[in-house]
PDB file of C-alpha atoms in Angstrom:
ATOM      1  CA  MET A 810     -23.473 -11.447   2.892  1.00  0.00           C
ATOM      2  CA  THR A 811     -21.588  -8.696   4.521  1.00  0.00           C
ATOM      3  CA  VAL A 812     -20.119  -6.284   2.150  1.00  0.00           C
ATOM      4  CA  ALA A 813     -16.820  -4.405   3.314  1.00  0.00           C
ATOM      5  CA  THR A 814     -15.738  -1.143   1.771  1.00  0.00           C
ATOM      6  CA  VAL A 815     -12.429   0.230   0.994  1.00  0.00           C
ATOM      7  CA  ASP A 816     -11.695   3.873  -0.485  1.00  0.00           C
ATOM      8  CA  VAL A 817      -8.914   4.240  -2.837  1.00  0.00           C
ATOM      9  CA  TRP A 818      -7.178   7.235  -4.240  1.00  0.00           C
ATOM     10  CA  LEU A 819      -4.629   6.820  -6.973  1.00  0.00           C
ATOM     11  CA  ARG A 820      -2.646   9.925  -8.365  1.00  0.00           C
ATOM     12  CA  GLU A 821       0.131  10.585 -10.688  1.00  0.00           C
ATOM     13  CA  THR A 822       2.891  12.475  -9.040  1.00  0.00           C
ATOM     14  CA  PRO A 823       4.131  16.106 -10.179  1.00  0.00           C
ATOM     15  CA  PRO A 824       7.476  16.437 -11.955  1.00  0.00           C
ATOM     16  CA  ALA A 825      10.301  15.876  -9.649  1.00  0.00           C
ATOM     17  CA  SER A 826      11.466  19.280  -8.060  1.00  0.00           C
ATOM     18  CA  GLY A 827      13.934  18.322  -5.420  1.00  0.00           C
ATOM     19  CA  ALA A 828      14.237  20.288  -2.087  1.00  0.00           C
ATOM     20  CA  ALA A 829      14.546  23.564  -3.655  1.00  0.00           C
ATOM     21  CA  GLY A 830      11.158  23.332  -5.267  1.00  0.00           C
ATOM     22  CA  ILE A 831       9.190  22.265  -2.025  1.00  0.00           C
ATOM     23  CA  GLY A 832       7.704  25.270  -0.034  1.00  0.00           C
ATOM     24  CA  PRO A 833       7.992  25.365   3.830  1.00  0.00           C
ATOM     25  CA  GLU A 834       4.289  25.292   3.945  1.00  0.00           C
ATOM     26  CA  THR A 835       4.083  21.829   2.326  1.00  0.00           C
ATOM     27  CA  LEU A 836       6.732  20.571   4.965  1.00  0.00           C
ATOM     28  CA  ASP A 837       5.174  22.156   7.903  1.00  0.00           C
ATOM     29  CA  GLY A 838       2.157  19.830   7.179  1.00  0.00           C
ATOM     30  CA  LEU A 839       4.023  16.848   7.956  1.00  0.00           C
ATOM     31  CA  ASP A 840       5.398  15.383  11.226  1.00  0.00           C
ATOM     32  CA  PRO A 841       9.032  15.254  12.132  1.00  0.00           C
ATOM     33  CA  HIS A 842       9.117  11.506  11.081  1.00  0.00           C
ATOM     34  CA  GLU A 843       7.817  12.204   7.644  1.00  0.00           C
ATOM     35  CA  ARG A 844      10.142  15.211   7.110  1.00  0.00           C
ATOM     36  CA  GLU A 845      13.086  13.029   8.069  1.00  0.00           C
ATOM     37  CA  ARG A 846      12.058  10.289   5.947  1.00  0.00           C
ATOM     38  CA  TRP A 847      11.630  12.934   2.896  1.00  0.00           C
ATOM     39  CA  ALA A 848      15.047  14.352   3.456  1.00  0.00           C
ATOM     40  CA  ARG A 849      16.756  11.027   3.454  1.00  0.00           C
ATOM     41  CA  LEU A 850      15.535  10.322  -0.182  1.00  0.00           C
ATOM     42  CA  ALA A 851      18.485  11.073  -2.403  1.00  0.00           C
ATOM     43  CA  ASP A 852      16.688  10.799  -5.637  1.00  0.00           C
ATOM     44  CA  PRO A 853      14.362  13.845  -6.486  1.00  0.00           C
ATOM     45  CA  ARG A 854      11.714  11.556  -7.943  1.00  0.00           C
ATOM     46  CA  ASP A 855      11.372   9.322  -4.863  1.00  0.00           C
ATOM     47  CA  ALA A 856      11.315  12.410  -2.571  1.00  0.00           C
ATOM     48  CA  THR A 857       8.577  14.007  -4.673  1.00  0.00           C
ATOM     49  CA  ALA A 858       6.443  10.823  -4.698  1.00  0.00           C
ATOM     50  CA  TYR A 859       6.936  10.311  -0.810  1.00  0.00           C
ATOM     51  CA  LEU A 860       5.862  13.933  -0.443  1.00  0.00           C
ATOM     52  CA  ALA A 861       2.825  13.716  -2.761  1.00  0.00           C
ATOM     53  CA  LEU A 862       1.665  10.539  -1.065  1.00  0.00           C
ATOM     54  CA  HIS A 863       1.733  11.759   2.576  1.00  0.00           C
ATOM     55  CA  VAL A 864       0.124  15.068   1.665  1.00  0.00           C
ATOM     56  CA  LEU A 865      -2.588  13.229  -0.073  1.00  0.00           C
ATOM     57  CA  ALA A 866      -2.987  10.881   3.015  1.00  0.00           C
ATOM     58  CA  ARG A 867      -3.151  13.695   5.571  1.00  0.00           C
ATOM     59  CA  ARG A 868      -5.601  15.646   3.349  1.00  0.00           C
ATOM     60  CA  GLU A 869      -8.176  12.981   2.783  1.00  0.00           C
ATOM     61  CA  ILE A 870      -7.867  11.466   6.492  1.00  0.00           C
ATOM     62  CA  GLY A 871      -8.214  14.974   7.727  1.00  0.00           C
ATOM     63  CA  ARG A 872     -11.306  15.378   5.733  1.00  0.00           C
ATOM     64  CA  LEU A 873     -12.648  11.889   6.883  1.00  0.00           C
ATOM     65  CA  VAL A 874     -12.163  12.791  10.671  1.00  0.00           C
ATOM     66  CA  GLY A 875     -12.846  16.529  10.591  1.00  0.00           C
ATOM     67  CA  ARG A 876      -9.201  17.483  11.563  1.00  0.00           C
ATOM     68  CA  PRO A 877      -6.613  19.740  10.187  1.00  0.00           C
ATOM     69  CA  PRO A 878      -4.325  17.570   8.241  1.00  0.00           C
ATOM     70  CA  GLU A 879      -1.148  18.819   9.978  1.00  0.00           C
ATOM     71  CA  SER A 880      -2.629  17.823  13.312  1.00  0.00           C
ATOM     72  CA  LEU A 881      -3.064  14.107  12.638  1.00  0.00           C
ATOM     73  CA  ARG A 882      -0.830  11.741  14.704  1.00  0.00           C
ATOM     74  CA  PHE A 883       0.580   8.465  13.535  1.00  0.00           C
ATOM     75  CA  ASP A 884       2.115   5.693  15.400  1.00  0.00           C
ATOM     76  CA  ARG A 885       4.566   3.455  13.399  1.00  0.00           C
ATOM     77  CA  THR A 886       6.001   1.175  15.980  1.00  0.00           C
ATOM     78  CA  CYS A 887       7.558  -1.854  14.635  1.00  0.00           C
ATOM     79  CA  PRO A 888       6.514  -4.993  16.590  1.00  0.00           C
ATOM     80  CA  ASP A 889       9.876  -6.693  16.083  1.00  0.00           C
ATOM     81  CA  CYS A 890      12.414  -3.844  16.854  1.00  0.00           C
ATOM     82  CA  GLY A 891      10.365  -0.937  18.321  1.00  0.00           C
ATOM     83  CA  ARG A 892      11.412   1.620  15.690  1.00  0.00           C
ATOM     84  CA  GLN A 893       9.108   3.920  13.866  1.00  0.00           C
ATOM     85  CA  HIS A 894       9.059   2.369  10.528  1.00  0.00           C
ATOM     86  CA  ASP A 895       5.987   0.051  10.640  1.00  0.00           C
ATOM     87  CA  VAL A 896       2.626   0.415   9.001  1.00  0.00           C
ATOM     88  CA  PRO A 897       1.106   3.689  10.162  1.00  0.00           C
ATOM     89  CA  ARG A 898      -1.739   3.843  12.377  1.00  0.00           C
ATOM     90  CA  LEU A 899      -3.979   6.781  13.067  1.00  0.00           C
ATOM     91  CA  LEU A 900      -4.058   7.634  16.770  1.00  0.00           C
ATOM     92  CA  ASP A 901      -6.920  10.152  16.339  1.00  0.00           C
ATOM     93  CA  ASP A 902      -9.300   7.440  15.168  1.00  0.00           C
ATOM     94  CA  PRO A 903      -7.999   3.905  15.558  1.00  0.00           C
ATOM     95  CA  GLY A 904     -11.147   2.647  13.650  1.00  0.00           C
ATOM     96  CA  ILE A 905      -9.643   3.934  10.350  1.00  0.00           C
ATOM     97  CA  HIS A 906      -7.188   1.605   8.727  1.00  0.00           C
ATOM     98  CA  LEU A 907      -4.761   3.012   6.068  1.00  0.00           C
ATOM     99  CA  SER A 908      -2.275   1.773   3.625  1.00  0.00           C
ATOM    100  CA  LEU A 909      -0.005   3.572   1.328  1.00  0.00           C
ATOM    101  CA  SER A 910       2.038   2.527  -1.742  1.00  0.00           C
ATOM    102  CA  ARG A 911       4.240   4.602  -4.305  1.00  0.00           C
ATOM    103  CA  THR A 912       6.377   4.436  -7.391  1.00  0.00           C
ATOM    104  CA  ARG A 913       8.215   7.248  -8.699  1.00  0.00           C
ATOM    105  CA  SER A 914       5.214   8.288 -10.905  1.00  0.00           C
ATOM    106  CA  VAL A 915       2.047   6.941  -9.253  1.00  0.00           C
ATOM    107  CA  VAL A 916       0.961   6.840  -5.432  1.00  0.00           C
ATOM    108  CA  VAL A 917      -1.919   5.092  -3.995  1.00  0.00           C
ATOM    109  CA  LEU A 918      -3.792   5.641  -0.627  1.00  0.00           C
ATOM    110  CA  ALA A 919      -6.405   3.099   0.804  1.00  0.00           C
ATOM    111  CA  LEU A 920      -8.546   3.708   3.706  1.00  0.00           C
ATOM    112  CA  SER A 921     -11.137   1.611   5.440  1.00  0.00           C
ATOM    113  CA  ARG A 922     -13.328   1.210   8.587  1.00  0.00           C
ATOM    114  CA  SER A 923     -14.197  -2.527   7.749  1.00  0.00           C
ATOM    115  CA  GLY A 924     -10.813  -3.821   8.799  1.00  0.00           C
ATOM    116  CA  PRO A 925      -7.019  -3.717   8.159  1.00  0.00           C
ATOM    117  CA  VAL A 926      -6.255  -2.819   4.668  1.00  0.00           C
ATOM    118  CA  GLY A 927      -3.397  -3.206   2.493  1.00  0.00           C
ATOM    119  CA  VAL A 928      -2.440  -1.522  -0.978  1.00  0.00           C
ATOM    120  CA  ASP A 929       0.301  -2.059  -3.611  1.00  0.00           C
ATOM    121  CA  VAL A 930       1.251  -0.488  -6.789  1.00  0.00           C
ATOM    122  CA  ASP A 931       4.276  -1.297  -8.986  1.00  0.00           C
ATOM    123  CA  LEU A 932       5.700  -1.114 -12.492  1.00  0.00           C
ATOM    124  CA  VAL A 933       4.973  -4.192 -14.588  1.00  0.00           C
ATOM    125  CA  ASP A 934       8.742  -4.177 -15.516  1.00  0.00           C
ATOM    126  CA  ALA A 935       9.604  -4.291 -11.918  1.00  0.00           C
ATOM    127  CA  THR A 936       9.243  -8.095 -11.965  1.00  0.00           C
ATOM    128  CA  ARG A 937      11.635  -8.464 -14.861  1.00  0.00           C
ATOM    129  CA  PHE A 938      14.547  -9.782 -13.110  1.00  0.00           C
ATOM    130  CA  GLY A 939      16.414 -13.085 -12.794  1.00  0.00           C
ATOM    131  CA  GLY A 940      15.227 -15.246  -9.918  1.00  0.00           C
ATOM    132  CA  TYR A 941      11.758 -13.608  -9.558  1.00  0.00           C
ATOM    133  CA  GLU A 942      10.020 -16.940  -9.349  1.00  0.00           C
ATOM    134  CA  ASP A 943      12.262 -17.970  -6.371  1.00  0.00           C
ATOM    135  CA  VAL A 944      11.195 -14.919  -4.260  1.00  0.00           C
ATOM    136  CA  ALA A 945       7.625 -14.443  -5.293  1.00  0.00           C
ATOM    137  CA  LEU A 946       5.883 -17.558  -6.603  1.00  0.00           C
ATOM    138  CA  HIS A 947       4.469 -20.675  -4.851  1.00  0.00           C
ATOM    139  CA  ARG A 948       5.785 -23.934  -6.241  1.00  0.00           C
ATOM    140  CA  ASP A 949       2.230 -24.285  -7.958  1.00  0.00           C
ATOM    141  CA  GLU A 950       2.599 -21.035  -9.786  1.00  0.00           C
ATOM    142  CA  ARG A 951       5.991 -21.641 -11.500  1.00  0.00           C
ATOM    143  CA  GLY A 952       6.071 -22.469 -15.173  1.00  0.00           C
ATOM    144  CA  ASP A 953       7.075 -21.433 -18.531  1.00  0.00           C
ATOM    145  CA  ASP A 954       3.813 -19.783 -19.331  1.00  0.00           C
ATOM    146  CA  THR A 955       4.242 -17.007 -16.925  1.00  0.00           C
ATOM    147  CA  ARG A 956       3.894 -13.542 -18.627  1.00  0.00           C
ATOM    148  CA  THR A 957       5.172 -10.376 -17.300  1.00  0.00           C
ATOM    149  CA  PHE A 958       1.826  -8.713 -16.541  1.00  0.00           C
ATOM    150  CA  ALA A 959       0.683 -11.839 -14.704  1.00  0.00           C
ATOM    151  CA  GLU A 960       3.835 -11.591 -12.785  1.00  0.00           C
ATOM    152  CA  ALA A 961       3.433  -8.137 -11.689  1.00  0.00           C
ATOM    153  CA  THR A 962      -0.343  -8.891 -10.727  1.00  0.00           C
ATOM    154  CA  THR A 963       0.648 -11.723  -8.765  1.00  0.00           C
ATOM    155  CA  TRP A 964       3.264  -9.688  -6.868  1.00  0.00           C
ATOM    156  CA  VAL A 965       0.977  -6.682  -6.080  1.00  0.00           C
ATOM    157  CA  ARG A 966      -1.823  -9.152  -4.977  1.00  0.00           C
ATOM    158  CA  LYS A 967       0.546 -10.951  -2.596  1.00  0.00           C
ATOM    159  CA  GLU A 968       2.157  -7.734  -1.166  1.00  0.00           C
ATOM    160  CA  ALA A 969      -1.376  -6.143  -0.762  1.00  0.00           C
ATOM    161  CA  ALA A 970      -2.645  -9.251   1.145  1.00  0.00           C
ATOM    162  CA  LEU A 971       0.382  -9.356   3.539  1.00  0.00           C
ATOM    163  CA  LYS A 972       0.168  -5.636   4.183  1.00  0.00           C
ATOM    164  CA  ALA A 973      -3.549  -6.106   5.279  1.00  0.00           C
ATOM    165  CA  LEU A 974      -2.511  -8.905   7.652  1.00  0.00           C
ATOM    166  CA  GLY A 975       0.082  -6.528   9.103  1.00  0.00           C
ATOM    167  CA  VAL A 976       3.146  -8.945   8.445  1.00  0.00           C
ATOM    168  CA  GLY A 977       4.349  -7.510   5.127  1.00  0.00           C
ATOM    169  CA  LEU A 978       7.440  -9.277   3.808  1.00  0.00           C
ATOM    170  CA  ARG A 979       8.141 -10.972   7.301  1.00  0.00           C
ATOM    171  CA  VAL A 980       6.024 -13.849   5.494  1.00  0.00           C
ATOM    172  CA  ASP A 981       7.694 -15.312   2.623  1.00  0.00           C
ATOM    173  CA  PRO A 982       5.552 -14.817  -0.495  1.00  0.00           C
ATOM    174  CA  THR A 983       6.488 -18.060  -1.855  1.00  0.00           C
ATOM    175  CA  THR A 984       4.652 -19.889   0.973  1.00  0.00           C
ATOM    176  CA  PHE A 985       1.029 -19.280  -0.380  1.00  0.00           C
ATOM    177  CA  VAL A 986      -0.649 -19.164  -3.813  1.00  0.00           C
ATOM    178  CA  THR A 987      -1.699 -15.780  -5.183  1.00  0.00           C
ATOM    179  CA  PRO A 988      -5.324 -15.030  -4.152  1.00  0.00           C
ATOM    180  CA  THR A 989      -7.905 -14.722  -6.811  1.00  0.00           C
ATOM    181  CA  SER A 990      -9.216 -11.205  -7.303  1.00  0.00           C
ATOM    182  CA  GLY A 991     -12.543 -10.836  -5.272  1.00  0.00           C
ATOM    183  CA  VAL A 992     -12.446 -14.251  -3.531  1.00  0.00           C
ATOM    184  CA  PRO A 993     -11.644 -14.534   0.265  1.00  0.00           C
ATOM    185  CA  ALA A 994      -8.505 -16.599   0.853  1.00  0.00           C
ATOM    186  CA  ALA A 995      -6.635 -17.806   3.884  1.00  0.00           C
ATOM    187  CA  VAL A 996      -2.964 -16.983   2.961  1.00  0.00           C
ATOM    188  CA  VAL A 997      -1.262 -17.238   6.322  1.00  0.00           C
ATOM    189  CA  PRO A 998      -2.254 -20.022   8.695  1.00  0.00           C
ATOM    190  CA  GLY A 999      -3.797 -18.883  11.986  1.00  0.00           C
ATOM    191  CA  MET A1000      -4.525 -15.365  10.571  1.00  0.00           C
ATOM    192  CA  SER A1001      -7.786 -13.722   9.020  1.00  0.00           C
ATOM    193  CA  SER A1002      -8.894 -14.458   5.649  1.00  0.00           C
ATOM    194  CA  VAL A1003      -7.999 -11.915   3.108  1.00  0.00           C
ATOM    195  CA  THR A1004      -9.855 -10.410   0.120  1.00  0.00           C
ATOM    196  CA  VAL A1005      -7.739  -8.880  -2.746  1.00  0.00           C
ATOM    197  CA  VAL A1006      -9.123  -6.791  -5.510  1.00  0.00           C
ATOM    198  CA  ASP A1007      -7.257  -5.929  -8.614  1.00  0.00           C
ATOM    199  CA  LEU A1008      -7.312  -2.105  -9.279  1.00  0.00           C
ATOM    200  CA  ASP A1009      -7.774  -0.673 -12.745  1.00  0.00           C
ATOM    201  CA  VAL A1010      -4.545   1.298 -13.272  1.00  0.00           C
ATOM    202  CA  PRO A1011      -2.952   2.533 -16.568  1.00  0.00           C
ATOM    203  CA  ARG A1012      -0.167   0.488 -17.984  1.00  0.00           C
ATOM    204  CA  PRO A1013       2.670   0.157 -17.195  1.00  0.00           C
ATOM    205  CA  TYR A1014       1.403  -0.369 -13.825  1.00  0.00           C
ATOM    206  CA  ALA A1015      -0.305  -3.047 -11.826  1.00  0.00           C
ATOM    207  CA  ALA A1016      -2.100  -2.639  -8.480  1.00  0.00           C
ATOM    208  CA  ALA A1017      -4.303  -4.338  -5.852  1.00  0.00           C
ATOM    209  CA  VAL A1018      -6.031  -3.693  -2.783  1.00  0.00           C
ATOM    210  CA  ALA A1019      -6.683  -6.117   0.200  1.00  0.00           C
ATOM    211  CA  LEU A1020      -8.858  -6.123   3.274  1.00  0.00           C
ATOM    212  CA  ALA A1021      -8.397  -8.599   6.206  1.00  0.00           C
ATOM    213  CA  SER A1022     -11.832  -9.178   7.274  1.00  0.00           C
ATOM    214  CA  PRO A1023     -14.474 -12.106   7.601  1.00  0.00           C
ATOM    215  CA  ALA A1024     -16.711 -10.103   5.232  1.00  0.00           C
ATOM    216  CA  GLY A1025     -17.438 -12.107   2.122  1.00  0.00           C
ATOM    217  CA  ALA A1026     -17.400  -9.376  -0.399  1.00  0.00           C
ATOM    218  CA  LEU A1027     -15.266  -6.195  -0.926  1.00  0.00           C
ATOM    219  CA  ARG A1028     -16.626  -3.023  -2.448  1.00  0.00           C
ATOM    220  CA  VAL A1029     -13.838  -0.672  -3.697  1.00  0.00           C
ATOM    221  CA  ARG A1030     -14.718   3.123  -4.008  1.00  0.00           C
ATOM    222  CA  ARG A1031     -12.426   5.008  -6.162  1.00  0.00           C
ATOM    223  CA  HIS A1032     -11.776   8.834  -5.728  1.00  0.00           C
TER     224      HIS A1032
END
């Protein structure tokens, strides 16, 4: 059986400092797109998490490819509209696939050479809203016995799977049953199978990583 590998970094974010607490040397390490996105985030907690995640990504990818972090080039062209807001693709080494996810307190980076990867992290409480079942669950998953942590796990598995397939929420999460952790599943007709693995993260979070690959097993290396 072929074993695919995904490397995962999960980090807590530093206290929110706002623009006044960010040194120019940190922003100089980002590209114009990243600096613009960072500047548009009104809440300092969101801005700090965004910055922490992208600095982490550039540092670890730079180590992997042997290039200075600030020199890395990414393409984010959306296949639907052509704007720069899609999944980042590394132009310097297209064989490296990456995925990013963040909350205000935790950021996650996933890298793989085995195939397209997706990662998602969320607060367990984020699924506590009216109508959650209508936007997230397949009809076979609905019922009175659903618990909040299970709902959060369902959500991060589905979003990680859709990220790995490169479609994101352009595919309705209610159209497929949540993949079982560690078991390859065909979630979107006509597309690659996806293997999703739950990540061990502290409460109150849930997280999962997924790989779109014909490999039958997925090994996750934590850093």
